[in-house]
Coordinates of N, CA and C (backbone and C1' of nucleotides) in Angstrom, one line a residue:
Chain N
M1054 N -46.0 51.3 81.1 CA -46.5 52.3 81.9 C -47.0 53.5 80.9
P1055 N -48.1 54.3 81.3 CA -48.4 55.2 80.5 C -47.6 56.4 80.4
R1056 N -47.5 56.9 79.1 CA -46.7 58.3 78.9 C -47.5 59.3 79.6
S1057 N -46.7 60.1 80.2 CA -47.3 61.5 80.6 C -47.7 62.5 79.3
P1058 N -48.9 62.7 79.2 CA -49.3 63.7 78.0 C -48.7 65.0 78.2
R1059 N -48.3 65.8 77.1 CA -47.5 67.3 77.1 C -48.3 68.0 78.1
R1060 N -49.7 67.9 78.1 CA -50.5 68.9 78.9 C -50.3 68.7 80.3
A1061 N -49.7 67.7 80.7 CA -49.3 67.4 82.1 C -48.2 68.5 82.5
F1062 N -47.6 69.2 81.7 CA -46.5 70.2 82.0 C -46.9 71.6 81.7
A1063 N -48.0 71.8 81.5 CA -48.6 73.0 81.2 C -49.0 73.7 82.4
R1064 N -48.2 73.7 83.3 CA -48.4 74.3 84.7 C -47.1 75.0 84.9
P1065 N -47.2 75.7 86.1 CA -45.9 76.2 86.5 C -44.9 75.2 87.0
A1066 N -43.6 75.8 86.7 CA -42.4 74.7 86.8 C -42.6 74.3 88.5
T1067 N -42.7 75.4 89.3 CA -42.9 75.0 90.9 C -43.9 73.9 91.2
E1068 N -44.9 73.8 90.3 CA -46.0 72.6 90.4 C -45.5 71.5 89.8
V1069 N -44.8 71.6 88.7 CA -44.1 70.2 88.0 C -43.2 69.6 88.5
A1070 N -42.3 70.4 89.2 CA -40.8 69.8 89.6 C -41.4 68.9 90.7
P1071 N -42.1 69.1 91.7 CA -42.3 68.3 93.0 C -42.9 66.9 92.3
D1072 N -44.0 67.3 91.2 CA -44.9 66.3 90.7 C -44.1 65.4 89.9
L1073 N -42.9 65.7 89.3 CA -42.1 64.8 88.5 C -41.3 63.7 89.4
L1074 N -41.2 64.0 90.7 CA -40.5 63.1 91.5 C -41.4 61.7 91.5
G1075 N -40.7 60.5 91.3 CA -41.2 59.4 91.2 C -41.7 58.9 89.8
Q1076 N -41.6 59.9 88.9 CA -42.0 59.5 87.4 C -40.6 58.9 86.9
V1077 N -40.9 58.3 85.7 CA -39.8 57.7 85.0 C -39.4 58.4 83.7
L1078 N -38.0 58.8 83.6 CA -37.8 59.2 82.3 C -37.2 57.9 81.6
A1079 N -37.7 57.8 80.3 CA -37.4 56.7 79.4 C -37.1 57.2 78.0
R1080 N -36.0 56.4 77.6 CA -35.5 56.7 76.3 C -35.2 55.5 75.3
R1081 N -35.7 55.2 73.9 CA -35.4 54.2 73.4 C -34.0 54.7 72.5
L1082 N -32.9 53.9 72.4 CA -31.8 54.1 71.7 C -32.1 53.6 70.2
S1083 N -31.1 54.1 69.6 CA -31.3 53.8 67.9 C -31.2 52.4 67.7
D1084 N -30.6 51.5 68.6 CA -30.7 50.1 68.5 C -31.9 49.4 69.2
G1085 N -32.9 50.3 69.8 CA -34.1 49.6 70.1 C -34.0 49.5 71.7
R1086 N -32.8 49.5 72.2 CA -32.7 49.3 73.7 C -33.4 50.5 74.3
V1087 N -33.9 50.2 75.8 CA -34.6 51.2 76.3 C -34.1 51.2 77.6
L1088 N -33.8 52.8 77.9 CA -33.3 53.1 79.4 C -34.4 53.8 80.2
R1089 N -34.4 53.2 81.3 CA -35.2 53.8 82.3 C -34.9 54.3 83.7
A1090 N -35.2 55.4 84.0 CA -34.7 55.8 85.4 C -35.7 56.7 86.0
R1091 N -36.1 56.3 87.5 CA -37.0 57.0 88.3 C -36.4 58.4 89.0
I1092 N -37.0 59.5 88.4 CA -36.6 60.8 88.8 C -36.8 61.0 90.3
V1093 N -35.6 61.5 90.9 CA -35.7 61.7 92.6 C -35.3 63.0 92.9
E1094 N -35.0 63.9 92.0 CA -34.6 65.4 92.3 C -34.7 66.2 91.0
T1095 N -35.3 67.4 91.4 CA -35.7 68.2 90.2 C -35.5 69.7 90.8
E1096 N -35.2 70.6 89.9 CA -35.5 72.0 90.4 C -36.1 72.8 89.4
A1097 N -37.0 73.8 90.0 CA -37.7 74.7 89.2 C -37.2 76.0 88.7
Y1098 N -37.5 76.4 87.4 CA -36.8 77.7 86.9 C -37.9 78.4 86.3
E1099 N -38.4 79.5 87.0 CA -39.6 80.5 86.3 C -39.0 81.6 85.4
Q1100 N -39.8 82.3 84.7 CA -39.3 83.1 83.7 C -38.8 84.3 84.6
D1101 N -39.6 84.9 85.5 CA -39.3 85.8 86.3 C -38.0 85.5 87.3
D1102 N -37.4 84.7 87.1 CA -36.3 84.1 88.1 C -35.0 84.4 88.0
P1103 N -34.3 85.4 88.4 CA -32.7 85.6 88.0 C -31.9 84.6 88.0
A1104 N -32.3 83.4 88.3 CA -31.3 82.2 88.3 C -31.5 81.4 87.0
S1105 N -32.9 81.8 86.3 CA -33.0 81.0 84.9 C -32.5 81.4 83.8
H1106 N -32.2 80.7 82.9 CA -31.7 81.1 81.7 C -32.8 82.0 80.9
A1107 N -34.0 81.9 81.1 CA -34.9 82.5 80.4 C -35.3 83.9 81.2
Y1108 N -34.4 84.2 82.2 CA -34.6 85.5 82.7 C -34.2 86.8 81.8
R1109 N -33.3 86.5 80.9 CA -33.2 87.8 80.1 C -33.7 87.6 78.9
G1110 N -34.8 86.9 78.8 CA -35.7 86.8 77.7 C -35.4 85.8 76.7
R1111 N -35.9 85.9 75.6 CA -35.7 85.0 74.4 C -34.6 85.1 73.7
T1112 N -33.7 84.1 73.9 CA -32.4 84.2 73.1 C -32.4 82.9 72.5
P1113 N -31.5 82.7 71.3 CA -31.5 81.5 70.7 C -31.3 80.2 71.5
R1114 N -30.6 80.4 72.5 CA -30.2 79.1 73.3 C -31.5 78.7 73.9
V1115 N -32.1 79.7 74.5 CA -33.3 79.3 75.4 C -34.9 79.4 74.7
R1116 N -34.7 79.5 73.5 CA -36.0 79.7 72.6 C -37.0 78.4 72.9
V1117 N -36.4 77.2 73.0 CA -37.2 76.0 73.5 C -38.1 76.2 74.8
M1118 N -37.3 76.9 75.6 CA -38.1 77.0 77.0 C -39.3 77.9 76.7
F1119 N -39.3 78.7 75.6 CA -40.7 79.6 75.6 C -41.5 78.6 74.7
G1120 N -41.2 77.6 74.3 CA -42.1 76.7 73.4 C -43.2 76.1 74.1
P1121 N -43.6 75.1 73.5 CA -44.7 74.2 74.1 C -44.2 73.4 75.1
P1122 N -45.1 73.1 76.2 CA -44.6 72.5 77.4 C -44.3 71.0 76.9
G1123 N -43.5 70.1 77.7 CA -43.3 68.8 77.5 C -42.1 68.6 76.5
H1124 N -41.4 69.6 75.9 CA -40.4 69.3 75.2 C -39.2 69.4 76.0
L1125 N -37.8 68.9 75.6 CA -36.7 68.9 76.4 C -35.6 70.2 76.1
Y1126 N -35.4 70.8 77.1 CA -34.5 71.8 76.8 C -33.2 71.3 77.5
V1127 N -32.2 71.2 76.4 CA -30.8 70.8 76.8 C -29.8 71.8 76.8
Y1128 N -29.1 72.1 77.6 CA -28.0 73.1 77.8 C -26.8 72.5 78.0
F1129 N -25.7 73.1 77.6 CA -24.2 72.8 77.5 C -23.6 73.9 78.5
T1130 N -22.7 73.3 79.4 CA -22.2 74.2 80.4 C -20.9 73.6 81.0
Y1131 N -20.0 74.7 81.4 CA -18.9 74.1 82.1 C -17.8 73.5 80.9
G1132 N -18.2 73.8 79.4 CA -17.5 73.4 78.6 C -17.5 71.8 78.3
M1133 N -18.1 71.1 79.0 CA -18.2 69.6 78.9 C -19.4 69.0 79.5
H1134 N -20.4 69.6 80.2 CA -21.5 68.8 80.7 C -22.8 69.4 79.9
H1135 N -23.8 68.5 79.7 CA -25.3 68.5 79.2 C -26.0 68.5 80.3
C1136 N -27.1 69.4 80.4 CA -28.2 69.1 81.4 C -29.7 69.0 80.7
M1137 N -30.4 68.1 81.3 CA -31.7 68.1 80.7 C -32.9 68.8 81.6
N1138 N -33.8 69.4 80.8 CA -34.9 70.4 81.5 C -36.2 69.9 80.8
V1139 N -37.3 69.7 81.5 CA -38.6 69.5 81.0 C -39.3 71.1 80.9
V1140 N -39.7 71.4 79.6 CA -40.5 72.7 79.5 C -41.8 72.7 80.2
T1141 N -42.0 73.9 80.8 CA -43.3 73.9 81.5 C -44.2 75.0 81.1
G1142 N -45.1 75.2 81.6 CA -46.1 76.5 81.3 C -46.5 76.4 80.0
P1143 N -47.5 77.4 79.8 CA -48.1 77.4 78.6 C -47.0 78.0 77.4
K1144 N -47.1 77.7 76.2 CA -46.5 78.2 74.9 C -46.4 79.6 75.1
G1145 N -45.0 80.2 75.1 CA -45.0 81.7 75.2 C -44.4 81.9 76.7
T1146 N -44.3 80.9 77.7 CA -43.7 81.1 79.0 C -42.3 80.6 79.1
G1147 N -41.3 81.3 79.5 CA -40.1 80.9 79.5 C -39.8 80.1 81.0
S1148 N -40.2 78.7 81.0 CA -40.0 78.1 82.2 C -39.6 76.7 82.1
A1149 N -39.0 76.2 83.0 CA -38.6 74.5 83.1 C -38.2 73.9 84.1
V1150 N -38.1 72.5 84.1 CA -37.7 71.9 85.3 C -36.4 71.0 85.0
L1151 N -35.4 71.2 85.9 CA -34.2 70.7 85.6 C -34.2 69.4 86.3
L1152 N -33.8 68.3 85.4 CA -33.7 67.0 86.1 C -32.3 66.6 86.7
R1153 N -32.2 66.7 88.0 CA -31.0 66.6 88.7 C -30.4 65.0 88.9
A1154 N -31.3 64.3 89.1 CA -31.0 62.8 89.6 C -32.2 61.9 89.4
A1155 N -31.5 60.6 89.3 CA -32.5 59.5 89.2 C -32.0 58.2 89.7
Q1156 N -33.1 57.3 89.9 CA -32.6 56.0 90.2 C -32.6 55.1 89.0
P1157 N -31.5 54.5 88.6 CA -31.6 53.9 87.2 C -32.4 52.5 87.4
L1158 N -33.2 52.2 86.5 CA -34.3 51.0 86.8 C -33.8 49.9 85.5
E1159 N -33.6 50.6 84.3 CA -33.5 49.4 83.1 C -32.2 50.1 82.1
G1160 N -31.6 49.1 81.7 CA -30.5 49.5 80.9 C -29.3 50.1 81.3
M1161 N -29.1 49.6 82.6 CA -27.9 50.1 83.3 C -26.6 49.7 82.6
D1162 N -26.6 48.5 82.0 CA -25.2 48.4 81.5 C -24.9 49.2 80.2
R1163 N -25.9 49.9 79.6 CA -25.6 50.7 78.6 C -25.4 52.2 79.4
M1164 N -26.0 52.6 80.4 CA -25.9 53.6 81.0 C -24.3 53.6 81.6
S1165 N -23.8 52.5 82.0 CA -22.5 52.4 82.3 C -21.5 52.9 81.3
V1166 N -22.0 52.3 80.0 CA -21.0 52.6 78.8 C -21.0 53.9 78.6
H1167 N -22.2 54.7 78.7 CA -22.1 56.1 78.5 C -21.3 56.9 79.4
R1168 N -21.4 56.2 80.8 CA -20.9 57.3 81.8 C -19.4 56.9 81.9
G1169 N -19.0 55.6 81.6 CA -17.5 55.2 81.7 C -17.4 54.8 83.2
T1170 N -18.4 54.3 83.8 CA -18.0 53.5 85.2 C -19.4 52.8 85.4
D1171 N -18.9 51.8 86.3 CA -19.7 50.5 86.6 C -20.4 51.0 87.9
R1172 N -20.2 52.2 88.5 CA -20.7 52.5 89.8 C -22.3 53.0 89.7
I1173 N -23.3 51.8 89.8 CA -24.7 52.1 89.7 C -25.2 53.3 90.4
L1174 N -24.6 53.7 91.8 CA -25.0 54.9 92.2 C -24.6 56.2 91.6
D1175 N -23.6 56.3 90.7 CA -23.1 57.3 90.2 C -23.6 57.6 88.7
L1176 N -24.4 56.6 88.3 CA -24.9 56.7 86.9 C -25.7 57.9 86.7
C1177 N -26.7 58.3 87.5 CA -27.6 59.3 87.1 C -27.8 60.4 88.4
R1178 N -26.6 60.4 89.2 CA -26.5 61.2 90.4 C -25.9 62.7 90.1
G1179 N -26.8 63.6 89.6 CA -26.3 65.0 89.2 C -26.6 65.0 87.9
P1180 N -27.1 66.3 87.5 CA -27.6 66.5 86.4 C -26.6 66.2 85.2
G1181 N -25.4 66.5 85.2 CA -24.6 66.3 84.0 C -24.5 64.7 83.9
R1182 N -24.2 64.1 85.0 CA -24.3 62.5 84.9 C -25.5 62.0 84.4
F1183 N -26.7 62.5 84.7 CA -27.9 62.0 84.4 C -28.1 62.1 82.8
A1184 N -27.7 63.3 82.2 CA -27.7 63.4 80.8 C -26.8 62.6 80.0
Q1185 N -25.6 62.5 80.9 CA -24.6 61.5 80.0 C -25.1 60.2 80.1
A1186 N -25.6 59.5 81.1 CA -26.0 58.3 81.1 C -27.1 58.0 80.1
F1187 N -27.9 59.0 79.7 CA -28.9 58.9 78.7 C -28.4 59.2 77.4
D1188 N -27.2 59.6 77.4 CA -26.7 60.0 76.1 C -27.4 61.0 75.3
V1189 N -27.8 61.9 76.2 CA -28.5 63.1 75.6 C -27.7 64.1 75.8
D1190 N -27.4 65.0 74.4 CA -26.9 66.3 74.0 C -27.6 67.1 73.0
R1191 N -27.0 68.2 72.8 CA -28.1 69.2 72.1 C -28.5 68.5 70.6
S1192 N -27.8 67.2 70.2 CA -28.4 66.8 68.8 C -29.7 66.2 69.0
L1193 N -30.2 66.1 70.1 CA -31.7 65.6 70.3 C -32.5 66.5 69.8
V1194 N -33.3 66.1 68.9 CA -34.2 67.0 68.2 C -35.7 66.7 68.5
R1195 N -36.5 67.5 68.0 CA -38.0 67.1 68.2 C -38.3 66.0 67.4
G1196 N -38.8 64.8 68.1 CA -39.3 63.6 67.6 C -38.5 62.4 67.8
S1197 N -37.3 62.8 68.8 CA -36.5 61.7 69.3 C -37.0 60.9 70.4
E1198 N -36.8 59.7 70.4 CA -37.7 58.8 71.4 C -37.2 59.1 72.9
I1199 N -37.7 60.1 73.5 CA -37.7 60.2 74.8 C -39.0 60.7 75.3
W1200 N -39.2 60.1 76.6 CA -40.6 60.5 77.2 C -40.6 60.3 78.6
I1201 N -41.6 60.6 79.3 CA -41.8 60.5 80.7 C -43.1 59.6 81.0
E1202 N -42.8 58.6 82.0 CA -43.9 57.6 82.4 C -44.3 58.1 83.8
R1203 N -45.6 57.8 83.8 CA -46.0 57.7 85.2 C -46.4 56.4 85.7
D1204 N -45.8 56.0 86.8 CA -46.1 54.6 87.4 C -47.3 54.6 88.2
P1205 N -48.3 53.8 87.7 CA -49.5 53.8 88.4 C -49.3 53.0 89.8
T1206 N -48.3 52.3 89.8 CA -48.2 51.4 91.1 C -47.2 52.1 92.1
A1207 N -46.5 53.2 91.9 CA -45.5 53.8 92.7 C -46.2 54.3 93.7
V1208 N -45.4 54.0 94.9 CA -46.0 54.3 96.3 C -45.5 55.9 96.5
S1209 N -46.3 56.8 97.0 CA -45.9 58.2 97.2 C -44.8 58.3 98.4
A1210 N -44.0 59.2 97.9 CA -42.8 59.5 99.1 C -43.0 60.8 99.5
I1211 N -42.2 61.0 100.6 CA -42.3 62.4 101.1 C -41.3 63.2 100.4
V1212 N -41.9 64.5 99.9 CA -41.2 65.5 99.1 C -40.5 66.4 99.8
R1213 N -39.2 66.5 99.8 CA -38.6 67.6 100.5 C -38.2 68.7 99.5
S1214 N -38.0 69.7 100.0 CA -37.6 70.9 99.2 C -36.6 71.9 99.8
G1215 N -35.8 72.6 99.3 CA -34.8 73.5 99.7 C -34.3 74.5 98.6
P1216 N -33.2 75.1 98.9 CA -32.6 76.2 97.9 C -31.9 75.2 96.7
R1217 N -31.9 76.0 95.7 CA -31.3 75.3 94.4 C -29.8 75.2 94.4
I1218 N -29.3 74.3 93.8 CA -27.8 74.1 93.7 C -27.0 74.7 92.8
G1219 N -25.8 75.4 93.0 CA -24.8 75.8 92.0 C -25.3 77.2 91.4
I1220 N -26.1 78.1 92.0 CA -26.5 79.2 91.7 C -26.0 80.3 92.4
R1221 N -25.9 81.5 92.0 CA -25.5 82.7 92.7 C -26.7 83.7 93.2
V1222 N -27.7 83.6 92.3 CA -28.8 84.6 92.7 C -30.1 83.6 92.8
G1223 N -31.1 84.2 93.3 CA -32.4 83.3 93.5 C -32.3 82.2 94.5
T1224 N -31.3 82.5 95.4 CA -31.1 81.4 96.2 C -32.1 81.5 97.5
D1225 N -32.9 82.5 97.4 CA -34.1 82.6 98.5 C -35.1 81.8 98.1
R1226 N -35.3 81.2 96.6 CA -36.4 80.5 96.4 C -36.1 78.9 96.6
P1227 N -37.0 78.2 97.7 CA -36.7 76.9 97.8 C -37.4 75.9 96.8
W1228 N -36.6 76.1 95.6 CA -37.4 75.2 94.3 C -36.5 73.9 93.9
R1229 N -35.6 73.6 94.8 CA -35.2 72.3 94.6 C -36.1 71.2 95.3
F1230 N -36.4 70.3 94.8 CA -37.3 69.0 95.2 C -36.7 67.8 95.0
W1231 N -36.7 67.1 96.2 CA -36.2 65.6 96.2 C -36.7 64.7 97.2
I1232 N -36.5 63.5 96.8 CA -36.9 62.4 97.6 C -35.8 61.6 98.4
D1233 N -35.7 61.7 99.6 CA -34.4 61.1 100.1 C -34.1 59.7 99.9
G1234 N -32.8 59.8 99.6 CA -32.3 58.3 99.4 C -30.9 58.5 98.8
P1235 N -30.3 57.3 98.4 CA -28.8 57.4 97.9 C -28.7 58.0 96.6
W1236 N -29.9 58.1 95.8 CA -29.7 58.5 94.5 C -29.6 59.9 94.0
V1237 N -30.0 60.6 95.1 CA -29.9 62.2 95.0 C -28.6 62.8 95.0
S1238 N -28.4 63.9 94.3 CA -26.9 64.4 94.2 C -26.5 64.8 95.3
L1239 N -25.0 65.1 95.6 CA -24.5 65.6 96.6 C -24.8 64.7 97.8
S1240 N -25.2 63.5 97.6 CA -25.2 62.6 98.9 C -24.3 61.4 98.8
R1241 N -24.1 60.7 99.6 CA -23.2 59.6 99.7 C -23.9 58.6 100.1
P1242 N -23.7 57.1 99.9 CA -24.5 56.1 100.5 C -24.5 56.3 102.1
A1243 N -25.7 56.1 102.6 CA -25.7 56.0 104.0 C -24.8 55.4 104.7
A1244 N -24.1 56.0 105.6 CA -23.0 55.5 106.4 C -23.7 54.7 107.4
P1245 N -22.9 53.6 107.9 CA -23.4 52.5 108.9 C -24.0 53.5 110.1
S1246 N -25.1 53.2 110.6 CA -25.5 53.8 111.9 C -24.7 53.5 113.1
P1247 N -24.3 54.2 113.8 CA -23.6 54.0 115.1 C -24.3 53.1 116.1
R1248 N -25.6 53.2 115.9 CA -26.3 52.3 116.8 C -26.5 51.0 116.3
Chain I
dT445 P -14.8 90.0 63.9 O5' -14.6 90.0 65.3 C5' -13.4 90.8 65.5 C4' -13.1 91.2 66.9 C3' -12.5 90.1 67.9 O3' -11.5 90.9 68.4 C1' -14.6 91.1 68.8
dC446 P -10.5 89.9 69.3 O5' -10.8 90.3 70.9 C5' -10.8 91.6 71.2 C4' -11.5 91.7 72.6 C3' -11.0 90.8 73.5 O3' -10.6 91.4 74.8 C1' -13.2 90.6 73.7
dC447 P -9.5 90.7 76.0 O5' -10.5 90.4 76.9 C5' -11.5 91.1 77.4 C4' -12.6 90.4 78.4 C3' -12.0 89.5 79.0 O3' -12.3 89.6 80.4 C1' -13.9 88.7 77.9
dC448 P -11.4 88.9 81.6 O5' -12.8 88.3 82.6 C5' -14.1 89.3 82.5 C4' -15.2 88.5 82.9 C3' -14.9 87.5 84.1 O3' -16.1 87.8 84.9 C1' -16.0 86.7 82.0
dC449 P -15.9 86.8 86.3 O5' -17.1 85.6 86.2 C5' -18.4 85.8 85.7 C4' -19.1 84.6 85.2 C3' -18.7 83.5 86.3 O3' -19.9 82.5 86.3 C1' -18.1 82.8 83.9
dG450 P -20.6 82.1 87.6 O5' -21.6 81.5 87.3 C5' -22.6 82.0 86.3 C4' -23.0 80.7 85.2 C3' -23.3 79.5 86.0 O3' -24.3 78.9 85.1 C1' -21.5 79.2 84.2
dA451 P -25.8 78.9 85.6 O5' -26.0 77.4 86.0 C5' -25.7 77.2 87.5 C4' -26.5 76.0 87.9 C3' -26.0 74.6 87.0 O3' -26.3 73.5 87.7 C1' -28.4 75.3 86.7
dT452 P -25.0 72.9 88.7 O5' -23.8 72.6 87.5 C5' -24.2 71.6 86.5 C4' -23.1 70.6 86.3 C3' -22.8 69.7 87.6 O3' -22.9 68.3 87.0 C1' -20.9 70.7 87.0
dT453 P -23.0 67.0 88.2 O5' -21.5 66.7 87.9 C5' -21.1 66.2 86.8 C4' -19.6 66.0 86.6 C3' -19.0 64.9 87.6 O3' -18.3 63.8 87.0 C1' -17.7 67.0 87.6
dA454 P -18.1 62.5 87.5 O5' -16.5 62.5 87.7 C5' -15.8 62.9 86.5 C4' -14.2 63.2 87.0 C3' -13.7 62.2 88.0 O3' -12.3 62.1 87.5 C1' -13.6 64.3 88.9
dA455 P -11.5 60.6 88.0 O5' -10.1 61.5 88.5 C5' -9.7 62.7 87.7 C4' -9.0 63.5 88.6 C3' -8.0 62.7 89.8 O3' -6.8 63.2 90.0 C1' -9.4 64.4 90.7
dC456 P -5.5 62.2 90.2 O5' -4.7 62.8 91.6 C5' -5.5 63.5 92.7 C4' -5.2 64.7 92.9 C3' -4.6 65.2 94.2 O3' -3.3 65.4 94.1 C1' -6.6 66.2 93.8
dT457 P -2.4 65.0 95.5 O5' -2.4 66.1 96.6 C5' -2.5 67.5 96.1 C4' -2.8 68.1 97.4 C3' -2.1 67.8 98.6 O3' -1.7 69.1 99.4 C1' -4.4 67.7 99.1
Chain T
dG149 P -16.1 71.5 104.2 O5' -14.8 71.9 103.1 C5' -13.8 72.8 103.7 C4' -12.5 72.7 102.9 C3' -12.6 73.3 101.6 O3' -11.9 74.5 101.8 C1' -11.2 71.1 101.7
dT150 P -12.1 75.7 100.5 O5' -11.1 74.9 99.2 C5' -9.6 75.0 99.6 C4' -9.0 74.6 98.2 C3' -9.2 75.3 97.2 O3' -8.0 75.8 96.5 C1' -9.8 73.1 96.7
dT151 P -7.8 76.8 95.4 O5' -7.9 76.0 94.0 C5' -6.9 74.9 94.1 C4' -7.4 74.1 92.6 C3' -7.5 74.9 91.5 O3' -7.1 74.5 90.2 C1' -9.3 73.2 91.7
dA152 P -6.4 75.4 89.1 O5' -6.1 74.5 88.0 C5' -5.8 73.3 88.2 C4' -6.2 72.3 87.3 C3' -6.5 72.8 85.7 O3' -6.1 71.9 84.9 C1' -8.7 72.1 86.8
dA153 P -5.9 72.1 83.4 O5' -7.2 71.4 82.8 C5' -7.6 70.2 83.1 C4' -8.9 69.8 82.5 C3' -9.2 70.4 81.1 O3' -9.7 69.4 80.3 C1' -11.0 71.1 82.7
dT154 P -9.6 69.7 78.8 O5' -10.6 70.6 78.1 C5' -12.0 70.0 78.4 C4' -13.2 71.1 78.0 C3' -12.6 72.0 76.7 O3' -13.6 72.1 75.9 C1' -13.1 73.2 78.6
dC155 P -13.2 72.5 74.4 O5' -14.6 73.5 74.0 C5' -15.7 73.1 74.4 C4' -16.6 74.3 74.6 C3' -16.1 75.5 73.4 O3' -17.5 75.9 73.2 C1' -16.3 76.2 75.6
dG156 P -18.1 75.8 71.6 O5' -19.5 76.3 71.8 C5' -20.4 75.6 72.4 C4' -21.2 76.8 73.5 C3' -22.0 77.8 72.6 O3' -23.2 78.1 73.1 C1' -20.6 78.7 74.3
dG157 P -24.2 78.8 72.3 O5' -24.6 80.0 73.4 C5' -25.0 79.6 74.6 C4' -25.0 80.6 75.7 C3' -25.7 81.8 75.1 O3' -26.7 82.3 76.1 C1' -23.7 82.3 75.7
dG158 P -27.9 83.3 75.7 O5' -27.1 84.7 76.1 C5' -26.8 85.0 77.4 C4' -26.0 86.3 77.6 C3' -26.5 87.4 76.7 O3' -26.3 88.5 77.5 C1' -24.2 87.1 76.1
dG159 P -27.5 89.6 77.6 O5' -26.7 90.8 78.4 C5' -25.9 90.5 79.6 C4' -24.6 91.1 79.7 C3' -24.6 92.8 79.2 O3' -23.9 93.4 80.2 C1' -23.1 91.6 77.9
dA160 P -24.0 95.1 80.2 O5' -22.5 95.2 79.7 C5' -21.5 94.8 80.5 C4' -20.1 95.2 79.9 C3' -20.0 96.6 79.2 O3' -18.7 97.1 79.5 C1' -19.8 95.2 77.2
dG161 P -18.4 98.7 79.5 O5' -17.7 98.9 77.8 C5' -16.3 98.1 77.9 C4' -16.1 98.2 76.2 C3' -16.2 99.5 75.6 O3' -15.0 99.9 75.1 C1' -17.1 98.0 74.3

DNA sequence: TCCCCGATTAACT
DNA sequence: GTTAATCGGGGAG
């Protein structure tokens, strides 16, 4: 599958976030094994957005958000979790798209080791889980083998949107985007229909 | 330097 | 439904 070029992310996060749905995050591990997962849930964080880490300007932590688009901004939170973001907008703009959930496609056995569970549904369901499944933390630096692919055979799905999760401000902006299904965070496998 | 709290998760009742 | 785990960022002093 073709890699999405960096310029594909040189747009507002609110445009990139829904566009990323259905695209595939891929990573080559040090032993050559490749992990792949289809992105099904994202959130946009713009610079003039009180919920964004970039809202208070350029600090050491968020400097990569202000860098060139297409890079990965990884942050550490709650003392134990890492979250992955794709940097968006032109260089100098502090914006990014949080990768919240994905459908595992390839390398699930390895993801299970990283996650410490065999439950496929839980491998990449939630931003902390997604990053852990891909063994991504702040040691990932420029040049690491991680990229995004666009699957030309993918069928388009209906993109839903709503308020972002886990924030106290900026809740009026409906900048969470997802594709319905069991892989989205805060969802459980569909219960048997009563009919 | 101190202190609060977070773009979360898992394990509880 | 609630809450502990766990630590770095960044504002206040």
